[in-house]
Tab-separated table of C-alpha atoms in Angstrom:
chain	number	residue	atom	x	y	z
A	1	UNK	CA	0.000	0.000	0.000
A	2	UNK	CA	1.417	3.503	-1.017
A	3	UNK	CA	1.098	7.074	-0.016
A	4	UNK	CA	-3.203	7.494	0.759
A	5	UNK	CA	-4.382	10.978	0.358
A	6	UNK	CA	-6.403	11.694	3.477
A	7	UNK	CA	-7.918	15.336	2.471
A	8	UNK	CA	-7.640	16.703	-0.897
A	9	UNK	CA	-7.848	14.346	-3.300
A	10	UNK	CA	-3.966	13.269	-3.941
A	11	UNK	CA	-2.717	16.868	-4.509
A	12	UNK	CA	-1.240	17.062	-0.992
A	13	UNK	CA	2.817	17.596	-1.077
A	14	UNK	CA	2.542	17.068	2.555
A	15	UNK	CA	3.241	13.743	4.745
A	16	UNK	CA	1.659	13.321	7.423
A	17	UNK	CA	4.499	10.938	9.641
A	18	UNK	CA	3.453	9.528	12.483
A	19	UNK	CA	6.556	7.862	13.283
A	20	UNK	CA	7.039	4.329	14.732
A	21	UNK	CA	5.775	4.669	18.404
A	22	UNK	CA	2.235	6.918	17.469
A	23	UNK	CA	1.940	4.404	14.303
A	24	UNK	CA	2.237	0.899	16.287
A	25	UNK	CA	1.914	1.332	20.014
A	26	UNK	CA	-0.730	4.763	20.374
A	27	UNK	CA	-2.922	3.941	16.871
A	28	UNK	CA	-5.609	6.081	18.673
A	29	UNK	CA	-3.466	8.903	18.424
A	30	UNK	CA	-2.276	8.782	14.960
A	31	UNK	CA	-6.364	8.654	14.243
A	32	UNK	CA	-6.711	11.822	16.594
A	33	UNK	CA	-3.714	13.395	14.518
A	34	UNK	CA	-5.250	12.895	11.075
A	35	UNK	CA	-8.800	14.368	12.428
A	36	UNK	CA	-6.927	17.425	13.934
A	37	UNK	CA	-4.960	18.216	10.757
A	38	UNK	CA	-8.302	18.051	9.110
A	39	UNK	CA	-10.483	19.721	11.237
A	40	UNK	CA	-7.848	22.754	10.991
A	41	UNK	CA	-7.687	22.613	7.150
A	42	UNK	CA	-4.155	20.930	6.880
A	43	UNK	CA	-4.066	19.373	3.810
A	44	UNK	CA	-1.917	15.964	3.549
A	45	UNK	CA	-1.064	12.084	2.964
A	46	UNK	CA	-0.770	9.455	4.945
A	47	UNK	CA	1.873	6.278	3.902
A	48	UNK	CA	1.579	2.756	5.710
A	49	UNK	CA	4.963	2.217	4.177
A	50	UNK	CA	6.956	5.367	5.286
A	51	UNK	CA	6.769	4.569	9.226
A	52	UNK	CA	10.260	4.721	10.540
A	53	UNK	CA	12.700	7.706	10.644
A	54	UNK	CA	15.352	5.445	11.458
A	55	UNK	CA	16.342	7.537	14.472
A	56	UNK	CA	16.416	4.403	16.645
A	57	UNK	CA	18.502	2.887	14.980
A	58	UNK	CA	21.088	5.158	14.515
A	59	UNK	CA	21.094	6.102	18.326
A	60	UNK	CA	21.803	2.245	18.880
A	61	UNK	CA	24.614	2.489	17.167
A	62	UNK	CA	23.117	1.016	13.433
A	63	UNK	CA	24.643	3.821	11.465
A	64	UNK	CA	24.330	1.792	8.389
A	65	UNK	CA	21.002	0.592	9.137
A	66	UNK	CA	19.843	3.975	9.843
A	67	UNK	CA	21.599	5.360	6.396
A	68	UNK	CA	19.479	2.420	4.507
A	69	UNK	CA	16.062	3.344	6.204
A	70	UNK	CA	16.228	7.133	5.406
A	71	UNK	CA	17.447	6.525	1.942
A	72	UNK	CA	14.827	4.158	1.019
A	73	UNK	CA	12.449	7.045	2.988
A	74	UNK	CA	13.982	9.695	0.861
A	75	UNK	CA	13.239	7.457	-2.357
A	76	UNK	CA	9.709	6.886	-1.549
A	77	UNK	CA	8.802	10.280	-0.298
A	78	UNK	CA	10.522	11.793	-3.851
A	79	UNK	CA	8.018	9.394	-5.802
A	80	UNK	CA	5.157	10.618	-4.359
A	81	UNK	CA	6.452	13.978	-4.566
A	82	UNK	CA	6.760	14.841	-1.425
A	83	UNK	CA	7.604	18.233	-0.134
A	84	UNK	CA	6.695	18.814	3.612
A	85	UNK	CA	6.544	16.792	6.209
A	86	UNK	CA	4.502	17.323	9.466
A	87	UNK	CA	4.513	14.841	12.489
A	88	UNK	CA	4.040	14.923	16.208
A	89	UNK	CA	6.625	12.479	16.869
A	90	UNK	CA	9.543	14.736	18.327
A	91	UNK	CA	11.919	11.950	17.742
A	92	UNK	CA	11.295	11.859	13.718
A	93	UNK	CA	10.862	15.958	13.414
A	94	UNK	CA	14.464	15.942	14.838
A	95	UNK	CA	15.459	13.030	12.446
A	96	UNK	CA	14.360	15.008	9.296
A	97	UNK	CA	15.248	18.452	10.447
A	98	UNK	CA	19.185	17.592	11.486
A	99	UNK	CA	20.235	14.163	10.658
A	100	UNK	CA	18.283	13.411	7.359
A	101	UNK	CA	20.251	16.572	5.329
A	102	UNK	CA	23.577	15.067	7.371
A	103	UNK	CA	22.779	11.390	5.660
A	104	UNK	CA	21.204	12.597	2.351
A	105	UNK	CA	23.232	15.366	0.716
A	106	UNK	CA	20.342	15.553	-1.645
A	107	UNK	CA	17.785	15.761	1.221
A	108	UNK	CA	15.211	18.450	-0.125
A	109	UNK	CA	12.038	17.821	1.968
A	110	UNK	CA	11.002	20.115	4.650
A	111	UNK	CA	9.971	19.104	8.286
A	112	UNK	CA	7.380	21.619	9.060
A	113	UNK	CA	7.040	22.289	12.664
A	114	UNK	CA	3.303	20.977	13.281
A	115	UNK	CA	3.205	22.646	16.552
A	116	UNK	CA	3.495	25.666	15.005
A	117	UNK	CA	1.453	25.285	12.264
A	118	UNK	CA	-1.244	24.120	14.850
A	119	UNK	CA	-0.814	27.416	16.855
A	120	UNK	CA	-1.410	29.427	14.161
A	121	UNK	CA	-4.498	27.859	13.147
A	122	UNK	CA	-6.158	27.966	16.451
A	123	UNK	CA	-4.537	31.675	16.975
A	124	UNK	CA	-6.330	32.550	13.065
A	125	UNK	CA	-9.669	30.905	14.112
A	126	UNK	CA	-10.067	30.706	17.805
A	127	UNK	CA	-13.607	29.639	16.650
A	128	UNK	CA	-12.122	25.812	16.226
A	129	UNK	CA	-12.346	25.531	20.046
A	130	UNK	CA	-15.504	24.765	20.820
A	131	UNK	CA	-15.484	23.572	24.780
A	132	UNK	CA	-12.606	25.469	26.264
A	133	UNK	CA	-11.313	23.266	29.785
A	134	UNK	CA	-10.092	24.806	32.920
A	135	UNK	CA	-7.893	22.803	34.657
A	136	UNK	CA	-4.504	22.789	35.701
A	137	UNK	CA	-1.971	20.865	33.806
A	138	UNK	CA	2.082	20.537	33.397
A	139	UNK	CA	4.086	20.002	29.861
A	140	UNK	CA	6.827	18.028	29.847
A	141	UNK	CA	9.527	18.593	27.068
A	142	UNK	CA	10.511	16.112	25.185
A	143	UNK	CA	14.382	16.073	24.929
A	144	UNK	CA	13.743	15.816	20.964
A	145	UNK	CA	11.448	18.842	21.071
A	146	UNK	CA	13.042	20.963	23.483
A	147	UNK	CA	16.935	20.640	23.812
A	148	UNK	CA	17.446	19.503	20.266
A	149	UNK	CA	14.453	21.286	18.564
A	150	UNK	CA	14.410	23.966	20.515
A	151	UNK	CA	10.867	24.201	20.651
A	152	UNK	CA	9.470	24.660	24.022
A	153	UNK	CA	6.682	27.954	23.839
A	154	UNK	CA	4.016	26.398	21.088
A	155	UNK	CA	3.254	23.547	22.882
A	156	UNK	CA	2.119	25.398	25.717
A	157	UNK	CA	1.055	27.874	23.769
A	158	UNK	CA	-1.620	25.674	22.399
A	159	UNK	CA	-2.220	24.178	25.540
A	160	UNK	CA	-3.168	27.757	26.738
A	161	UNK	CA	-5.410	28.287	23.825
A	162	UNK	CA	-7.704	25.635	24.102
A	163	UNK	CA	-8.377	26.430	28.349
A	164	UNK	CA	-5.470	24.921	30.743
A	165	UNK	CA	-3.640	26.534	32.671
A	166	UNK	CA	-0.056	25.731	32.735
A	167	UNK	CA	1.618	24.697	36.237
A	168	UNK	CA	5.386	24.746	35.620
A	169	UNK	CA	6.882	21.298	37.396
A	170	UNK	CA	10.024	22.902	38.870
A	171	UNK	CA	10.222	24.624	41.596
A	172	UNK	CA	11.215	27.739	41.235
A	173	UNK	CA	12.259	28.733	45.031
């Protein structure tokens, strides 16, 4: 099974990666995913194929391995004429955005930051949230998000948006 356009009929240039842990362990989640993206009008595919970033594999030590995995990636995603990329795996954003133009010198696909784009939908259209919460909550950085992505203010950000109220977990005295 190839690339499966989702919303829009095939002319998506955007792949929607899930990335091995959201794909096989939390399916509910990739399902949430895809009816978020399309709820806020992001366009994109889907692949059952395309599942792995190989970033396991090269933190193991599988350099090779890892080099195999994104090439054959790289030639899949450049049939189907693939541009973008959005995922909410931290772990395969990181993949695509630093080590994928390290292992491919003719990497040319860009990892769109999803969290952004997400905040800037719900920022445009604050009419998408229907049943604000209000409860306290905390937001743990992911070490792929954060320290290597840098990305630490959208996801809270959002969280903000849609009615929590964000509870740092140090302590600050």
């Amino acid at each position: 099974m190839g690339i499966l356009s989702v919303l829009g009929f095939g002319k998506s240039d955007t792949l929607y990666f899930p990335g091995c842990t959201t794909y096989f362990k939390f399916r509910h989640t990739y399902e949430l995913y895809k009816k978020i993206f399309s709820r806020l009008g992001i366009i994109f595919k889907t692949s059952e194929k395309n599942i792995c970033s190989g970033l396991s594999a090269l933190e193991a030590g599988y350099e090779q391995e890892s080099r195999k995995l994104a090439r054959r990636n790289f030639e899949r995603f450049k049939e189907e004429e693939i541009k973008n990329i959005i995922t909410n795996s931290p772990e395969a954003y990181k993949m695509f955005l630093q080590d994928y133009p390290e292992i491919l010198p003719d990497w040319n696909i860009e990892p769109k930051n999803i969290w952004r784009m997400i905040l800037a939908k719900l920022e445009n259209n604050p009419g998408l949230i229907k049943n604000k919460v209000n409860e306290d909550v905390t937001f743990q950085d992911s070490c792929y998000l954060g320290r290597y992505c840098e990305i630490y203010e959208e996801p809270r950000k959002i969280l903000g948006l849609i009615g929590y109220n964000m509870k740092e977990m140090y302590n600050s005295k």
